[in-house]
Amino acid sequence: GENVEQHPSTLSVQEGDSAVIKCTYSDSASNYFPWYKQELGKGPQLIIDIRSNVGEKKDQRIAVTLNKTAKHFSLHITETQPEDSAVYFCAASKGSYIPTFGRGTSLIVHP
Amino acid sequence: GAGVSQSPSNKVTEKGKDVELRCDPISGHTALYWYRQSLGQGLEFLIYFQGNSAPDKSGLPSDRFSAERTGGSVSTLTIQRTQQEDSAVYLCASRGGRGSGEQYFGPGTRLTVT
């Protein structure tokens, strides 16, 4: 089955810096890669996703890049703000069905 | 509109007791997932319902775990003879049609087995 590795497990940055979280996957048939943000006491919420037919997608301060050959994808957050502090999960799936999640990255943005 | 709701938000039970966790998905969503999240861990897939198809139960960790989805809407996850290792947050998510990838998560039920 699919295996998703996520790094780092913890990331501490100063407000205004950029943050990058990286994930690798094992199943070359995976074609859908969402990123979720989970705030304390809440369920995860989708922040951005990418499909395998594109290499990059941006939405304001967040972007995701995908390298199908190397089987890795990354989340980039620019101009970080304290409200970006949360746990971020990457995931990979074939179609929209059952995603395999990474173990999460705890992002801490210091004011 | 209303999102995914789960009840109870917290449940404390004694080892050996049965528990039922409820999920109300977004109206009209055909897919429903249950996940387990242990402290500091990722999301462990448990079971997946899609429309009227047979559920994918491949993630259930033992036969003490079962789930139903009645009328294509509300779902109940049942854990029989609870063990301390069952303590975790149980998350439910729903998704729209097959072309839609986004899952909408509920706030979760925190289960503590003493």
PDB file of C-alpha atoms in Angstrom:
ATOM      1  CA  GLY A   1       0.000   0.000   0.000  1.00  0.00           C
ATOM      2  CA  GLU A   2       0.838   3.679  -0.036  1.00  0.00           C
ATOM      3  CA  ASN A   3       3.404   5.070   2.420  1.00  0.00           C
ATOM      4  CA  VAL A   4       3.692   8.814   3.065  1.00  0.00           C
ATOM      5  CA  GLU A   5       6.658  10.290   4.907  1.00  0.00           C
ATOM      6  CA  GLN A   6       6.464  13.888   6.182  1.00  0.00           C
ATOM      7  CA  HIS A   7       9.278  16.140   7.427  1.00  0.00           C
ATOM      8  CA  PRO A   8       9.998  17.915   9.641  1.00  0.00           C
ATOM      9  CA  SER A   9       7.864  16.835  12.577  1.00  0.00           C
ATOM     10  CA  THR A  10       8.282  20.266  14.163  1.00  0.00           C
ATOM     11  CA  LEU A  11       9.076  23.578  12.505  1.00  0.00           C
ATOM     12  CA  SER A  12       9.676  26.817  14.367  1.00  0.00           C
ATOM     13  CA  VAL A  13       9.937  30.109  12.463  1.00  0.00           C
ATOM     14  CA  GLN A  14       9.797  33.817  13.118  1.00  0.00           C
ATOM     15  CA  GLU A  15       6.803  35.805  11.923  1.00  0.00           C
ATOM     16  CA  GLY A  16       7.365  36.900   8.349  1.00  0.00           C
ATOM     17  CA  ASP A  17       9.696  34.015   7.493  1.00  0.00           C
ATOM     18  CA  SER A  18       8.822  31.291   5.022  1.00  0.00           C
ATOM     19  CA  ALA A  19       8.025  27.701   6.034  1.00  0.00           C
ATOM     20  CA  VAL A  20       8.460  24.577   3.923  1.00  0.00           C
ATOM     21  CA  ILE A  21       7.080  21.129   4.730  1.00  0.00           C
ATOM     22  CA  LYS A  22       8.042  18.143   2.597  1.00  0.00           C
ATOM     23  CA  CYS A  23       6.365  14.822   1.905  1.00  0.00           C
ATOM     24  CA  THR A  24       7.327  11.758  -0.092  1.00  0.00           C
ATOM     25  CA  TYR A  25       5.042   8.987  -1.276  1.00  0.00           C
ATOM     26  CA  SER A  26       5.669   5.477  -2.501  1.00  0.00           C
ATOM     27  CA  ASP A  27       2.843   4.581  -4.909  1.00  0.00           C
ATOM     28  CA  SER A  28       3.444   6.055  -8.357  1.00  0.00           C
ATOM     29  CA  ALA A  29      -0.287   5.596  -9.101  1.00  0.00           C
ATOM     30  CA  SER A  30      -1.248   8.221  -6.511  1.00  0.00           C
ATOM     31  CA  ASN A  31      -2.609  11.284  -8.264  1.00  0.00           C
ATOM     32  CA  TYR A  32      -4.255  13.483  -5.635  1.00  0.00           C
ATOM     33  CA  PHE A  33      -2.273  15.309  -2.923  1.00  0.00           C
ATOM     34  CA  PRO A  34      -4.148  17.430  -0.371  1.00  0.00           C
ATOM     35  CA  TRP A  35      -2.760  19.424   2.543  1.00  0.00           C
ATOM     36  CA  TYR A  36      -4.759  19.870   5.737  1.00  0.00           C
ATOM     37  CA  LYS A  37      -4.338  22.279   8.627  1.00  0.00           C
ATOM     38  CA  GLN A  38      -5.445  21.186  12.084  1.00  0.00           C
ATOM     39  CA  GLU A  39      -5.847  23.695  14.873  1.00  0.00           C
ATOM     40  CA  LEU A  40      -5.986  22.605  18.484  1.00  0.00           C
ATOM     41  CA  GLY A  41      -9.242  20.868  19.352  1.00  0.00           C
ATOM     42  CA  LYS A  42     -10.554  20.952  15.791  1.00  0.00           C
ATOM     43  CA  GLY A  43     -10.718  18.598  12.864  1.00  0.00           C
ATOM     44  CA  PRO A  44      -8.333  19.025   9.910  1.00  0.00           C
ATOM     45  CA  GLN A  45      -9.318  21.529   7.224  1.00  0.00           C
ATOM     46  CA  LEU A  46      -8.196  21.435   3.601  1.00  0.00           C
ATOM     47  CA  ILE A  47      -5.977  24.398   2.724  1.00  0.00           C
ATOM     48  CA  ILE A  48      -4.722  23.438  -0.728  1.00  0.00           C
ATOM     49  CA  ASP A  49      -4.537  20.400  -2.976  1.00  0.00           C
ATOM     50  CA  ILE A  50      -2.840  19.409  -6.195  1.00  0.00           C
ATOM     51  CA  ARG A  51      -3.443  16.757  -8.806  1.00  0.00           C
ATOM     52  CA  SER A  52      -0.730  14.928 -10.680  1.00  0.00           C
ATOM     53  CA  ASN A  53      -1.367  16.727 -13.957  1.00  0.00           C
ATOM     54  CA  VAL A  54       0.129  19.970 -12.604  1.00  0.00           C
ATOM     55  CA  GLY A  55       3.459  20.772 -10.988  1.00  0.00           C
ATOM     56  CA  GLU A  56       2.568  23.767  -8.861  1.00  0.00           C
ATOM     57  CA  LYS A  57      -0.456  25.510  -7.411  1.00  0.00           C
ATOM     58  CA  LYS A  58      -0.687  28.763  -5.473  1.00  0.00           C
ATOM     59  CA  ASP A  59      -3.308  30.358  -3.287  1.00  0.00           C
ATOM     60  CA  GLN A  60      -2.237  33.673  -1.797  1.00  0.00           C
ATOM     61  CA  ARG A  61       0.523  32.917   0.733  1.00  0.00           C
ATOM     62  CA  ILE A  62       0.486  29.148   0.293  1.00  0.00           C
ATOM     63  CA  ALA A  63       1.749  27.030  -2.572  1.00  0.00           C
ATOM     64  CA  VAL A  64       2.246  23.353  -3.244  1.00  0.00           C
ATOM     65  CA  THR A  65       4.768  21.828  -5.622  1.00  0.00           C
ATOM     66  CA  LEU A  66       4.752  18.272  -6.955  1.00  0.00           C
ATOM     67  CA  ASN A  67       7.604  16.260  -8.453  1.00  0.00           C
ATOM     68  CA  LYS A  68       6.074  13.064  -9.837  1.00  0.00           C
ATOM     69  CA  THR A  69       9.405  11.626 -10.918  1.00  0.00           C
ATOM     70  CA  ALA A  70      10.875  11.878  -7.447  1.00  0.00           C
ATOM     71  CA  LYS A  71       7.518  11.193  -5.802  1.00  0.00           C
ATOM     72  CA  HIS A  72       7.632  14.137  -3.477  1.00  0.00           C
ATOM     73  CA  PHE A  73       5.527  17.223  -2.858  1.00  0.00           C
ATOM     74  CA  SER A  74       5.971  20.254  -0.653  1.00  0.00           C
ATOM     75  CA  LEU A  75       3.928  22.939   1.064  1.00  0.00           C
ATOM     76  CA  HIS A  76       5.310  26.465   1.052  1.00  0.00           C
ATOM     77  CA  ILE A  77       3.944  29.199   3.309  1.00  0.00           C
ATOM     78  CA  THR A  78       5.330  32.701   2.803  1.00  0.00           C
ATOM     79  CA  GLU A  79       5.128  35.689   5.160  1.00  0.00           C
ATOM     80  CA  THR A  80       4.103  33.454   8.045  1.00  0.00           C
ATOM     81  CA  GLN A  81       1.771  34.835  10.701  1.00  0.00           C
ATOM     82  CA  PRO A  82       1.068  33.625  14.256  1.00  0.00           C
ATOM     83  CA  GLU A  83      -2.326  32.333  13.107  1.00  0.00           C
ATOM     84  CA  ASP A  84      -0.510  29.942  10.777  1.00  0.00           C
ATOM     85  CA  SER A  85       0.595  28.022  13.897  1.00  0.00           C
ATOM     86  CA  ALA A  86      -1.048  24.587  13.688  1.00  0.00           C
ATOM     87  CA  VAL A  87      -0.370  20.983  12.699  1.00  0.00           C
ATOM     88  CA  TYR A  88      -0.175  20.410   8.953  1.00  0.00           C
ATOM     89  CA  PHE A  89      -0.814  17.043   7.305  1.00  0.00           C
ATOM     90  CA  CYS A  90      -0.023  15.959   3.792  1.00  0.00           C
ATOM     91  CA  ALA A  91      -1.810  13.057   2.136  1.00  0.00           C
ATOM     92  CA  ALA A  92      -1.712  11.017  -1.056  1.00  0.00           C
ATOM     93  CA  SER A  93      -4.413   8.980  -2.766  1.00  0.00           C
ATOM     94  CA  LYS A  94      -5.454   7.378  -6.019  1.00  0.00           C
ATOM     95  CA  GLY A  95      -8.482   9.336  -7.099  1.00  0.00           C
ATOM     96  CA  SER A  96     -10.455  10.824  -4.254  1.00  0.00           C
ATOM     97  CA  TYR A  97     -10.960   7.692  -2.285  1.00  0.00           C
ATOM     98  CA  ILE A  98      -8.894   6.661   0.734  1.00  0.00           C
ATOM     99  CA  PRO A  99      -5.939   8.969   1.396  1.00  0.00           C
ATOM    100  CA  THR A 100      -2.830   7.973   3.301  1.00  0.00           C
ATOM    101  CA  PHE A 101      -1.756  10.751   5.642  1.00  0.00           C
ATOM    102  CA  GLY A 102       1.688  11.814   6.785  1.00  0.00           C
ATOM    103  CA  ARG A 103       2.369  11.980  10.516  1.00  0.00           C
ATOM    104  CA  GLY A 104       2.015  15.765  10.619  1.00  0.00           C
ATOM    105  CA  THR A 105       4.205  18.828  11.124  1.00  0.00           C
ATOM    106  CA  SER A 106       3.705  21.124  14.076  1.00  0.00           C
ATOM    107  CA  LEU A 107       4.373  24.651  12.804  1.00  0.00           C
ATOM    108  CA  ILE A 108       5.092  27.299  15.413  1.00  0.00           C
ATOM    109  CA  VAL A 109       5.263  30.922  14.276  1.00  0.00           C
ATOM    110  CA  HIS A 110       6.836  33.213  16.849  1.00  0.00           C
ATOM    111  CA  PRO A 111       5.620  36.836  16.886  1.00  0.00           C
TER     112      PRO A 111
ATOM    113  CA  GLY B   1     -24.634  25.492   5.952  1.00  0.00           C
ATOM    114  CA  ALA B   2     -23.897  23.057   8.772  1.00  0.00           C
ATOM    115  CA  GLY B   3     -20.651  21.168   8.684  1.00  0.00           C
ATOM    116  CA  VAL B   4     -19.884  17.672   9.911  1.00  0.00           C
ATOM    117  CA  SER B   5     -20.941  17.149  13.505  1.00  0.00           C
ATOM    118  CA  GLN B   6     -19.875  14.444  15.933  1.00  0.00           C
ATOM    119  CA  SER B   7     -21.165  13.388  19.308  1.00  0.00           C
ATOM    120  CA  PRO B   8     -20.248  13.143  22.040  1.00  0.00           C
ATOM    121  CA  SER B   9     -17.296  15.532  21.986  1.00  0.00           C
ATOM    122  CA  ASN B  10     -15.729  13.681  24.896  1.00  0.00           C
ATOM    123  CA  LYS B  11     -16.318  10.175  26.210  1.00  0.00           C
ATOM    124  CA  VAL B  12     -14.735   8.549  29.235  1.00  0.00           C
ATOM    125  CA  THR B  13     -15.447   4.867  29.666  1.00  0.00           C
ATOM    126  CA  GLU B  14     -14.190   1.969  31.711  1.00  0.00           C
ATOM    127  CA  LYS B  15     -12.141  -0.792  30.147  1.00  0.00           C
ATOM    128  CA  GLY B  16     -14.397  -3.552  28.864  1.00  0.00           C
ATOM    129  CA  LYS B  17     -17.420  -1.338  28.195  1.00  0.00           C
ATOM    130  CA  ASP B  18     -18.907  -0.755  24.727  1.00  0.00           C
ATOM    131  CA  VAL B  19     -19.084   2.747  23.237  1.00  0.00           C
ATOM    132  CA  GLU B  20     -20.936   4.289  20.301  1.00  0.00           C
ATOM    133  CA  LEU B  21     -19.689   7.374  18.497  1.00  0.00           C
ATOM    134  CA  ARG B  22     -21.968   9.285  16.143  1.00  0.00           C
ATOM    135  CA  CYS B  23     -21.258  11.252  12.989  1.00  0.00           C
ATOM    136  CA  ASP B  24     -23.665  13.514  11.084  1.00  0.00           C
ATOM    137  CA  PRO B  25     -22.137  14.268   7.677  1.00  0.00           C
ATOM    138  CA  ILE B  26     -22.862  17.239   5.453  1.00  0.00           C
ATOM    139  CA  SER B  27     -26.236  16.778   3.803  1.00  0.00           C
ATOM    140  CA  GLY B  28     -25.919  15.238   0.348  1.00  0.00           C
ATOM    141  CA  HIS B  29     -22.368  14.003   0.801  1.00  0.00           C
ATOM    142  CA  THR B  30     -22.129  10.457  -0.481  1.00  0.00           C
ATOM    143  CA  ALA B  31     -18.799   9.460   1.052  1.00  0.00           C
ATOM    144  CA  LEU B  32     -18.073   9.110   4.764  1.00  0.00           C
ATOM    145  CA  TYR B  33     -14.807   8.196   6.484  1.00  0.00           C
ATOM    146  CA  TRP B  34     -13.781   7.340  10.028  1.00  0.00           C
ATOM    147  CA  TYR B  35     -10.226   7.950  11.236  1.00  0.00           C
ATOM    148  CA  ARG B  36      -8.407   7.491  14.518  1.00  0.00           C
ATOM    149  CA  GLN B  37      -5.848  10.025  15.719  1.00  0.00           C
ATOM    150  CA  SER B  38      -3.648   9.090  18.647  1.00  0.00           C
ATOM    151  CA  LEU B  39      -1.688  11.732  20.555  1.00  0.00           C
ATOM    152  CA  GLY B  40       0.928  13.274  18.304  1.00  0.00           C
ATOM    153  CA  GLN B  41       0.163  10.847  15.489  1.00  0.00           C
ATOM    154  CA  GLY B  42      -1.272  11.155  12.041  1.00  0.00           C
ATOM    155  CA  LEU B  43      -4.683  10.054  10.896  1.00  0.00           C
ATOM    156  CA  GLU B  44      -5.229   6.300  10.816  1.00  0.00           C
ATOM    157  CA  PHE B  45      -7.929   5.251   8.345  1.00  0.00           C
ATOM    158  CA  LEU B  46     -10.620   2.981   9.824  1.00  0.00           C
ATOM    159  CA  ILE B  47     -13.558   2.614   7.419  1.00  0.00           C
ATOM    160  CA  TYR B  48     -15.008   4.219   4.273  1.00  0.00           C
ATOM    161  CA  PHE B  49     -18.619   4.353   3.062  1.00  0.00           C
ATOM    162  CA  GLN B  50     -19.476   5.374  -0.500  1.00  0.00           C
ATOM    163  CA  GLY B  51     -23.149   5.607  -1.408  1.00  0.00           C
ATOM    164  CA  ASN B  52     -24.845   2.228  -1.380  1.00  0.00           C
ATOM    165  CA  SER B  53     -21.639   0.279  -1.995  1.00  0.00           C
ATOM    166  CA  ALA B  54     -20.263  -2.175   0.546  1.00  0.00           C
ATOM    167  CA  PRO B  55     -18.030  -0.278   2.992  1.00  0.00           C
ATOM    168  CA  ASP B  56     -14.263  -0.579   2.858  1.00  0.00           C
ATOM    169  CA  LYS B  57     -13.414  -1.943   6.300  1.00  0.00           C
ATOM    170  CA  SER B  58      -9.747  -2.568   5.609  1.00  0.00           C
ATOM    171  CA  GLY B  59      -8.558  -0.141   8.308  1.00  0.00           C
ATOM    172  CA  LEU B  60     -10.485  -1.546  11.252  1.00  0.00           C
ATOM    173  CA  PRO B  61      -7.850  -2.709  13.768  1.00  0.00           C
ATOM    174  CA  SER B  62      -9.835  -5.603  15.222  1.00  0.00           C
ATOM    175  CA  ASP B  63     -13.262  -7.232  15.204  1.00  0.00           C
ATOM    176  CA  ARG B  64     -14.152  -5.160  18.254  1.00  0.00           C
ATOM    177  CA  PHE B  65     -14.615  -2.218  15.881  1.00  0.00           C
ATOM    178  CA  SER B  66     -17.633  -1.883  13.608  1.00  0.00           C
ATOM    179  CA  ALA B  67     -19.523   0.899  11.881  1.00  0.00           C
ATOM    180  CA  GLU B  68     -22.852   1.444  10.222  1.00  0.00           C
ATOM    181  CA  ARG B  69     -24.263   4.143   8.017  1.00  0.00           C
ATOM    182  CA  THR B  70     -28.033   4.336   8.021  1.00  0.00           C
ATOM    183  CA  GLY B  71     -29.974   5.760   5.104  1.00  0.00           C
ATOM    184  CA  GLY B  72     -26.815   7.044   3.506  1.00  0.00           C
ATOM    185  CA  SER B  73     -26.485   9.715   6.180  1.00  0.00           C
ATOM    186  CA  VAL B  74     -25.712   9.311   9.884  1.00  0.00           C
ATOM    187  CA  SER B  75     -22.952   6.899  10.845  1.00  0.00           C
ATOM    188  CA  THR B  76     -22.174   5.176  14.123  1.00  0.00           C
ATOM    189  CA  LEU B  77     -18.796   3.728  15.062  1.00  0.00           C
ATOM    190  CA  THR B  78     -19.040   1.071  17.752  1.00  0.00           C
ATOM    191  CA  ILE B  79     -16.153  -0.196  19.828  1.00  0.00           C
ATOM    192  CA  GLN B  80     -16.897  -3.275  21.901  1.00  0.00           C
ATOM    193  CA  ARG B  81     -15.020  -4.323  25.027  1.00  0.00           C
ATOM    194  CA  THR B  82     -12.897  -1.171  24.979  1.00  0.00           C
ATOM    195  CA  GLN B  83      -9.198  -1.368  25.812  1.00  0.00           C
ATOM    196  CA  GLN B  84      -6.865   1.373  27.027  1.00  0.00           C
ATOM    197  CA  GLU B  85      -5.116   1.428  23.656  1.00  0.00           C
ATOM    198  CA  ASP B  86      -8.410   2.503  22.091  1.00  0.00           C
ATOM    199  CA  SER B  87      -7.988   5.912  23.738  1.00  0.00           C
ATOM    200  CA  ALA B  88      -7.692   8.444  20.927  1.00  0.00           C
ATOM    201  CA  VAL B  89      -9.587  11.102  19.017  1.00  0.00           C
ATOM    202  CA  TYR B  90     -11.994   9.593  16.503  1.00  0.00           C
ATOM    203  CA  LEU B  91     -12.583  11.805  13.494  1.00  0.00           C
ATOM    204  CA  CYS B  92     -15.323  11.567  10.916  1.00  0.00           C
ATOM    205  CA  ALA B  93     -15.160  13.174   7.485  1.00  0.00           C
ATOM    206  CA  SER B  94     -17.545  13.426   4.571  1.00  0.00           C
ATOM    207  CA  ARG B  95     -16.970  14.130   0.904  1.00  0.00           C
ATOM    208  CA  GLY B  96     -19.208  15.101  -1.995  1.00  0.00           C
ATOM    209  CA  GLY B  97     -19.360  13.334  -5.349  1.00  0.00           C
ATOM    210  CA  ARG B  98     -16.669  11.046  -6.758  1.00  0.00           C
ATOM    211  CA  GLY B  99     -15.045  13.950  -8.598  1.00  0.00           C
ATOM    212  CA  SER B 100     -14.526  15.874  -5.398  1.00  0.00           C
ATOM    213  CA  GLY B 101     -11.380  15.222  -3.400  1.00  0.00           C
ATOM    214  CA  GLU B 102     -11.897  17.495  -0.402  1.00  0.00           C
ATOM    215  CA  GLN B 103     -12.882  15.842   2.839  1.00  0.00           C
ATOM    216  CA  TYR B 104     -14.737  17.882   5.444  1.00  0.00           C
ATOM    217  CA  PHE B 105     -13.861  16.818   8.960  1.00  0.00           C
ATOM    218  CA  GLY B 106     -15.888  16.974  12.103  1.00  0.00           C
ATOM    219  CA  PRO B 107     -14.370  18.173  15.395  1.00  0.00           C
ATOM    220  CA  GLY B 108     -13.823  14.624  16.619  1.00  0.00           C
ATOM    221  CA  THR B 109     -14.742  12.596  19.682  1.00  0.00           C
ATOM    222  CA  ARG B 110     -12.041  12.265  22.316  1.00  0.00           C
ATOM    223  CA  LEU B 111     -12.314   8.773  23.804  1.00  0.00           C
ATOM    224  CA  THR B 112     -10.578   7.958  27.071  1.00  0.00           C
ATOM    225  CA  VAL B 113     -10.614   4.380  28.346  1.00  0.00           C
ATOM    226  CA  THR B 114      -9.726   4.094  32.039  1.00  0.00           C
TER     227      THR B 114
END
